[in-house]
Amino acid sequence: MGGSSNRVESFPDALDLESASPVEKSPSTPQPLEIHKVPLPQKKTTFQSLKQRLSEVFFPDDPLHQFKNQPLLKKLILGLQYFFPIFHWGSEYSLQLLKSDAVSGLTIASLAIPQGISYAKLANLPPIIGLYSSFVPPLIYSVLGSSRDLAVGPVSIASLVMGSMLREMVSPDHQPMLYLQLAFTSTFFAGVFQASLGFLRLGFIVDFLSKPTLVGFMGGAAVIVSLQQLKGLLGIVHFTTKMGFIPVMVSVFEHRKEWAWQTILMGTSFLVFLLITRHISMRKPKLFWVSAAAPLASVILSTTISFIVKAQYHGISVIGHLQKGVNPPSVNMLFFQGSFLGLAIKTGIVTGILALTEGIAVGRTFASLKNYQIDGNKEMMAIGIMNMAGSCASCYVTTGSFSRSAVNYNAGSKTAVSNIVMASAVLITMLFLMPLFYHTPNVILSAIIITAVIGLIDFRGAARLWKVDKLDFLACVSAFFGVLFISVQMGLAIAVGISMLKILIHVTRPNTVIKGIIPGTQNYRNIGHYREAMRVPSVLILGIESPIYFANSMYLQERILRWVREEEEWALKMNQSSIKCVVLDMGAVTSIDTSGMDALTELKKALDKRSLEFVLANPVGNVLEKLSQSETLEKLGSDRIYMTVGEAVSAVSSTYKVQV
Amino acid sequence: MGGSSNRVESFPDALDLESASPVEKSPSTPQPLEIHKVPLPQKKTTFQSLKQRLSEVFFPDDPLHQFKNQPLLKKLILGLQYFFPIFHWGSEYSLQLLKSDAVSGLTIASLAIPQGISYAKLANLPPIIGLYSSFVPPLIYSVLGSSRDLAVGPVSIASLVMGSMLREMVSPDHQPMLYLQLAFTSTFFAGVFQASLGFLRLGFIVDFLSKPTLVGFMGGAAVIVSLQQLKGLLGIVHFTTKMGFIPVMVSVFEHRKEWAWQTILMGTSFLVFLLITRHISMRKPKLFWVSAAAPLASVILSTTISFIVKAQYHGISVIGHLQKGVNPPSVNMLFFQGSFLGLAIKTGIVTGILALTEGIAVGRTFASLKNYQIDGNKEMMAIGIMNMAGSCASCYVTTGSFSRSAVNYNAGSKTAVSNIVMASAVLITMLFLMPLFYHTPNVILSAIIITAVIGLIDFRGAARLWKVDKLDFLACVSAFFGVLFISVQMGLAIAVGISMLKILIHVTRPNTVIKGIIPGTQNYRNIGHYREAMRVPSVLILGIESPIYFANSMYLQERILRWVREEEEWALKMNQSSIKCVVLDMGAVTSIDTSGMDALTELKKALDKRSLEFVLANPVGNVLEKLSQSETLEKLGSDRIYMTVGEAVSAVSSTYKVQV
């Protein structure tokens, strides 16, 4: 790091400034700007530059900095704390903290139990799996995880995607056992994928899902999920297994006869109740517990009702028997060969990355709210290990849930202990309270899911996109409709594709701007931006606002020649002195490749043929380095490089003084 | 364009410079730099900005500029000349030009005939197809094409790829008819693809094959092609149909018994002869005709020999009977349904884009040598139409050939008439001279192919890559080995993939540099680059050298916070005054998206928590526009934006004067 480099003693205040402007030295005789030579950056060996490059790519956050020059014992302790954050906060854990953690833990438990059961159904899995998945993973995370607010468990998006991907090949109704095996195996691979991403420091891969496309994708998924709930809400028995908007709608109206008014009545009334409580808590974050308690409350209430009125005999389907007990081991159900391995891996990777995206985003959000850092790559390892372990204990893919973490945060959670509390609550439920769910109507679960996912539809975000960046909005909308009308995976693919395309388009068609001098300064700026900027006669100053790559070198070459042509035409029309020199401001050209350098050489040739000067201003270090390495510098003329546009202009202008 | 904007009357010479530095006005009282406000760019409507954006993406070269304010008749003529360049140069065509065109035309004909036959075999097609393809397409191109030096006909790479792709599904030996239909159909689709790329102004797609990867791919393909020729050179009868390095080598040594010494003798002697002539012409471009005439010469010579010694009875295989006559129509052989349609389209697209890449590259090369412009998109339309028409006249995919165009250029071709001359020579051959090829030994064709493709192996280019850019070299090498050991298509896929990846990596991990003031100026530069640059105490000046995107926003946010942390640690160690302000030089941040703006806001928050000032310097127009649209500007504080780093520093420093 540059810390060791030399420094000026005081601020470059007015006095410095005066001595700064070189003309100062002899105010009497006007003279052009003093020219500073542009040095080559210190020579680096291939190894050095490669090392630096790699460490930037893989260790941008320099995770080991805290270990630097520490005694060995300290190093060991730090290492332990690094891999098991629980040792970090565990040491100074107090009863005070436990109190608030207990409160928040119980709060999210009341949310986790009904949601767990519901999301499991979303993934076409038996409800109990949802509870299993709310027990083991949180415990593991509380040891490995570095976020203090993450509430771990099954989440809607990942459940939906896993459900839809597996269902395409295997029917959960006809081959329940195989389906279960697939679910656990893909969970295992999801974990492996997540952990290795973290371990290989490839965390940045999740950043490739741009926010706009995520908004669209999440919104679309939320709608899909809600539509699926029409089955429960209307009490339809024979429902399509498809996910798309159209097939679902068709099947809803085809089975109009199966609609059961009792179910509809119960469902809608509870849905309204839940939505109201949600609304209240959103208005007054203090009242978070209203929406947090509502789902459990409505489960209890509805169960009691259906118990009293014997709902199942009035066309209201109930969950039915759930066996007691803690997670049975499921290692024996994982498979690593066979025709379905491919599907399992694919599903694992897709759900894995979605789970990561949500988990990391949630973690970062609340970390920045409480002003502590979380190491993305470490989080990924934690989540990955948690899922690998989970897949051996009858859990399907889990991560940090947006909704529950928010509740956890509002309920005043201090550490990951809240997860432990929640897990214990779930454990008790699994051990003793399962029979109570016998009479719970499925319609309630549907209502709970809808209330949970409705928050994923982010109208405000979409509106902001429309306002700020039409392209982003387009990406968002296409992802949304992709999910809705084609398929969830397709929507995701579209989302990623558009994100990539956006980068590429920007790289292929960079800006080139004409620059003029700001009167009373030595600064040259885009005349399209600064109205006061004045163009310098006979000199065309172009700013290239992008690296020069194979992907845009040809474009830039032609575009610059077009600028020149237009300039000359204009000068002719205005019978102004036509241009004699082209200055390229390379300040924003942050890198260049072989094609780019060829383009510059070509440009030089073309301008020579027109007998136009061609000079570069303010090239950055590595660009200059490459230019010299490839002998492009000689071709351009190494005396043709200036530190600033001002110096370039004053240099060429003075030469013209002689000529003209 | 900015031509209409205001200009200074004279150069900003020393006088301006003096008045320039604001402190001038009252040299007695030192005062901080005068602050210029950073204006928002002129408001544009969505439609305007969209229009501008699209015209930049699709019409960067402003192809219609010549039509602007011209009388209608002139417009018509120009239009005619635009679509049929022949009307452009045809009007002033002279006997003088014809003479040199005739010479060059005949020269390339002597090359085109043997090469045509050879390349056809490379694509597993009957030799005659090669001649057909050297007749019709050149005629069409001479009417539509805008390059004066392109020599049109079959080329090695495209032939190889078509051959290998089609062979995977259909055996040319067992289903010759179907294979032929496939070849023509894919040629048709290649043409459609090429023409539509040009018509839709998507020409820049060919730029996505970066030069390094092309060097690698071409080299690999050349090796593959040469290996295939071992069949002919060694006179092997039962040869593998595979393309890869290993299977070919295996099959060569498995069939050691089939090696025929007569063939080997003849083949190697002629190969040596051809390579020598090639070497001569490369040394002395004046002697281009030596290598140009050599192939035909060796065909004639070898044919005579094999006729005299009755070669076919001494284990030297000969071409055998070729029927006379011009291209038969083949429209009836195109098919647009059936199970092979997919293969035809795929092959068409791949060979089409390869043909384009070569054709456009050749065209541009010689255009820049003779200093005339070529409109890439128009060329694509020309090549596309030529291939569509060709596919209906028993031609397979053709384009501008590197080797023949070079000869054409050296032979002094002036216009596309040289293509017409060549075509006529081919026509005469097809009508009268076919029987003469009966005794031509296949081994000669192999020798000719090897000599032709050997030039595609560009060691010097690869060496340059290694010297200038290790990553580019890596891309090159992987494409090379991909072609050699996996498959031609795979090699191509790798080439494209790496090219993309390179862009993405650069976008994901942009440079951030610490800047210092250059003594005696108001310029701030990277202290890693300019050794004389001095850091300003208590102010951390960071230059962001990339757009801020979803793909790098998280990285930049964390990286900047790391810079701050390291600064503070350093200051602590040196017990220097720790930093009070962070200045982001946004000069190279050429665009920003929603995630990027959120990152800035987050950064602001984080720095506020550390009670550090956070100011931006020199944001470009569209970035500033977006910041203000999204209210990010308010969050950052709109008075926190300065036009230059210098002004930012002097502003914050003066405030600190008060505080400290």
Tab-separated table of C-alpha atoms in Angstrom, chain A residues 117-301:
chain	number	residue	atom	x	y	z
A	117	ILE	CA	-44.711	-26.271	6.997
A	118	SER	CA	-46.021	-24.053	4.202
A	119	TYR	CA	-42.755	-23.721	2.270
A	120	ALA	CA	-42.208	-27.475	2.426
A	121	LYS	CA	-45.544	-27.875	0.614
A	122	LEU	CA	-44.322	-25.269	-1.900
A	123	ALA	CA	-41.402	-27.598	-2.675
A	124	ASN	CA	-43.855	-30.529	-2.907
A	125	LEU	CA	-42.277	-31.995	0.233
A	126	PRO	CA	-44.053	-33.419	3.329
A	127	PRO	CA	-44.761	-30.601	5.820
A	128	ILE	CA	-42.579	-32.157	8.508
A	129	ILE	CA	-39.470	-31.600	6.320
A	130	GLY	CA	-40.109	-27.894	6.704
A	131	LEU	CA	-39.845	-28.214	10.486
A	132	TYR	CA	-36.766	-30.421	10.275
A	133	SER	CA	-35.179	-27.725	8.087
A	134	SER	CA	-35.986	-25.112	10.736
A	135	PHE	CA	-34.160	-27.075	13.423
A	136	VAL	CA	-30.706	-28.359	12.348
A	137	PRO	CA	-29.529	-25.619	9.958
A	138	PRO	CA	-30.135	-22.741	12.405
A	139	LEU	CA	-28.052	-24.535	15.037
A	140	ILE	CA	-25.150	-25.003	12.625
A	141	TYR	CA	-25.387	-21.446	11.389
A	142	SER	CA	-25.315	-20.054	14.913
A	143	VAL	CA	-21.842	-21.605	15.271
A	144	LEU	CA	-20.422	-20.727	11.838
A	145	GLY	CA	-22.346	-17.668	10.719
A	146	SER	CA	-21.034	-14.138	11.141
A	147	SER	CA	-24.369	-12.341	10.838
A	148	ARG	CA	-26.136	-11.463	14.091
A	149	ASP	CA	-29.581	-10.992	12.592
A	150	LEU	CA	-29.970	-13.740	10.005
A	151	ALA	CA	-32.968	-15.969	10.766
A	152	VAL	CA	-32.163	-19.259	9.048
A	153	GLY	CA	-34.648	-21.701	7.573
A	154	PRO	CA	-36.505	-22.620	4.371
A	155	VAL	CA	-37.384	-19.696	2.076
A	156	SER	CA	-40.080	-19.251	-0.537
A	157	ILE	CA	-38.041	-18.647	-3.727
A	158	ALA	CA	-35.616	-21.531	-3.229
A	159	SER	CA	-38.490	-23.844	-2.245
A	160	LEU	CA	-40.480	-22.836	-5.315
A	161	VAL	CA	-37.558	-23.312	-7.701
A	162	MET	CA	-36.568	-26.652	-6.220
A	163	GLY	CA	-40.187	-27.784	-6.426
A	164	SER	CA	-40.644	-26.728	-10.021
A	165	MET	CA	-37.285	-28.084	-11.224
A	166	LEU	CA	-37.643	-31.518	-9.611
A	167	ARG	CA	-41.296	-31.865	-10.527
A	168	GLU	CA	-40.451	-31.527	-14.217
A	169	MET	CA	-38.782	-34.946	-14.081
A	170	VAL	CA	-40.263	-36.743	-11.058
A	171	SER	CA	-43.817	-36.622	-9.729
A	172	PRO	CA	-43.895	-36.109	-5.949
A	173	ASP	CA	-47.260	-37.913	-5.846
A	174	HIS	CA	-46.307	-41.060	-7.757
A	175	GLN	CA	-42.670	-41.438	-6.690
A	176	PRO	CA	-42.571	-39.678	-3.290
A	177	MET	CA	-39.505	-41.614	-2.135
A	178	LEU	CA	-37.401	-40.830	-5.227
A	179	TYR	CA	-38.568	-37.224	-5.027
A	180	LEU	CA	-37.418	-36.996	-1.422
A	181	GLN	CA	-34.043	-38.491	-2.295
A	182	LEU	CA	-33.702	-35.977	-5.112
A	183	ALA	CA	-34.560	-33.120	-2.759
A	184	PHE	CA	-31.923	-34.134	-0.208
A	185	THR	CA	-29.291	-34.831	-2.866
A	186	SER	CA	-29.810	-31.471	-4.561
A	187	THR	CA	-29.669	-29.838	-1.135
A	188	PHE	CA	-26.333	-31.559	-0.590
A	189	PHE	CA	-24.994	-30.324	-3.936
A	190	ALA	CA	-26.368	-26.871	-3.237
A	191	GLY	CA	-24.318	-26.906	-0.041
A	192	VAL	CA	-21.203	-28.169	-1.824
A	193	PHE	CA	-21.602	-25.516	-4.493
A	194	GLN	CA	-22.130	-22.728	-1.944
A	195	ALA	CA	-19.248	-23.797	0.261
A	196	SER	CA	-16.844	-24.133	-2.655
A	197	LEU	CA	-17.854	-20.734	-4.014
A	198	GLY	CA	-16.929	-19.313	-0.642
A	199	PHE	CA	-13.808	-21.413	-0.297
A	200	LEU	CA	-12.564	-20.528	-3.792
A	201	ARG	CA	-13.320	-16.860	-3.041
A	202	LEU	CA	-15.681	-16.727	-6.007
A	203	GLY	CA	-18.315	-14.932	-3.971
A	204	PHE	CA	-18.549	-12.203	-6.584
A	205	ILE	CA	-20.504	-14.624	-8.772
A	206	VAL	CA	-23.660	-13.777	-6.853
A	207	ASP	CA	-23.115	-10.124	-7.826
A	208	PHE	CA	-23.824	-11.055	-11.430
A	209	LEU	CA	-27.520	-11.205	-10.600
A	210	SER	CA	-28.136	-7.501	-10.961
A	211	LYS	CA	-30.673	-5.858	-8.661
A	212	PRO	CA	-33.119	-4.858	-11.412
A	213	THR	CA	-33.301	-8.398	-12.753
A	214	LEU	CA	-33.666	-9.710	-9.199
A	215	VAL	CA	-36.564	-7.346	-8.553
A	216	GLY	CA	-38.238	-8.684	-11.677
A	217	PHE	CA	-37.453	-12.311	-10.937
A	218	MET	CA	-38.562	-12.137	-7.292
A	219	GLY	CA	-41.759	-10.341	-8.246
A	220	GLY	CA	-42.549	-12.931	-10.888
A	221	ALA	CA	-41.784	-15.789	-8.515
A	222	ALA	CA	-43.997	-14.211	-5.848
A	223	VAL	CA	-46.902	-14.058	-8.288
A	224	ILE	CA	-46.314	-17.691	-9.341
A	225	VAL	CA	-46.242	-18.779	-5.699
A	226	SER	CA	-49.442	-16.878	-4.910
A	227	LEU	CA	-51.191	-18.388	-7.929
A	228	GLN	CA	-50.212	-21.870	-6.750
A	229	GLN	CA	-52.028	-21.070	-3.503
A	230	LEU	CA	-55.329	-20.704	-5.355
A	231	LYS	CA	-55.478	-24.498	-5.082
A	232	GLY	CA	-55.634	-24.234	-1.314
A	233	LEU	CA	-57.638	-21.026	-1.150
A	234	LEU	CA	-60.385	-22.341	-3.429
A	235	GLY	CA	-60.158	-25.880	-2.131
A	236	ILE	CA	-59.510	-27.310	-5.596
A	237	VAL	CA	-58.615	-31.016	-5.526
A	238	HIS	CA	-57.421	-31.694	-9.073
A	239	PHE	CA	-54.950	-28.883	-9.754
A	240	THR	CA	-52.440	-28.540	-12.583
A	241	THR	CA	-48.842	-29.454	-11.780
A	242	LYS	CA	-47.691	-26.634	-14.088
A	243	MET	CA	-46.375	-23.332	-12.770
A	244	GLY	CA	-47.045	-20.919	-15.643
A	245	PHE	CA	-49.650	-18.160	-15.360
A	246	ILE	CA	-51.835	-19.440	-18.181
A	247	PRO	CA	-52.050	-23.161	-17.280
A	248	VAL	CA	-52.784	-22.288	-13.641
A	249	MET	CA	-55.534	-19.854	-14.581
A	250	VAL	CA	-57.035	-22.350	-17.005
A	251	SER	CA	-57.021	-25.106	-14.408
A	252	VAL	CA	-58.533	-22.779	-11.779
A	253	PHE	CA	-61.561	-22.110	-13.974
A	254	GLU	CA	-61.766	-25.603	-15.433
A	255	HIS	CA	-62.320	-26.994	-11.925
A	256	ARG	CA	-64.874	-24.357	-10.988
A	257	LYS	CA	-67.066	-27.150	-9.666
A	258	GLU	CA	-64.478	-28.114	-7.075
A	259	TRP	CA	-64.479	-24.669	-5.492
A	260	ALA	CA	-65.644	-25.091	-1.877
A	261	TRP	CA	-67.344	-22.038	-0.359
A	262	GLN	CA	-66.362	-23.034	3.201
A	263	THR	CA	-62.696	-23.136	2.247
A	264	ILE	CA	-62.957	-19.878	0.330
A	265	LEU	CA	-64.714	-18.200	3.232
A	266	MET	CA	-62.166	-19.366	5.794
A	267	GLY	CA	-59.187	-18.722	3.528
A	268	THR	CA	-60.119	-15.217	2.472
A	269	SER	CA	-61.082	-14.107	5.972
A	270	PHE	CA	-57.761	-15.271	7.401
A	271	LEU	CA	-55.872	-13.857	4.399
A	272	VAL	CA	-57.465	-10.462	5.004
A	273	PHE	CA	-56.598	-10.716	8.696
A	274	LEU	CA	-52.948	-11.533	7.930
A	275	LEU	CA	-52.656	-8.759	5.347
A	276	ILE	CA	-54.067	-6.229	7.808
A	277	THR	CA	-51.591	-7.250	10.527
A	278	ARG	CA	-48.786	-7.080	7.937
A	279	HIS	CA	-49.949	-3.597	6.969
A	280	ILE	CA	-49.993	-2.476	10.594
A	281	SER	CA	-46.458	-3.703	11.261
A	282	MET	CA	-45.198	-2.046	8.114
A	283	ARG	CA	-46.741	1.247	9.207
A	284	LYS	CA	-45.420	1.020	12.776
A	285	PRO	CA	-42.196	-1.071	13.008
A	286	LYS	CA	-42.700	-0.919	16.792
A	287	LEU	CA	-45.695	-3.220	16.287
A	288	PHE	CA	-43.618	-5.831	14.432
A	289	TRP	CA	-44.989	-8.478	16.800
A	290	VAL	CA	-48.479	-7.998	15.376
A	291	SER	CA	-47.537	-9.478	12.014
A	292	ALA	CA	-45.007	-11.804	13.641
A	293	ALA	CA	-47.602	-13.395	15.918
A	294	ALA	CA	-50.447	-13.357	13.371
A	295	PRO	CA	-49.549	-16.550	11.444
A	296	LEU	CA	-49.282	-18.728	14.551
A	297	ALA	CA	-52.402	-17.091	15.950
A	298	SER	CA	-54.373	-17.859	12.811
A	299	VAL	CA	-53.042	-21.409	12.735
A	300	ILE	CA	-54.226	-21.957	16.329
A	301	LEU	CA	-57.526	-20.227	15.735
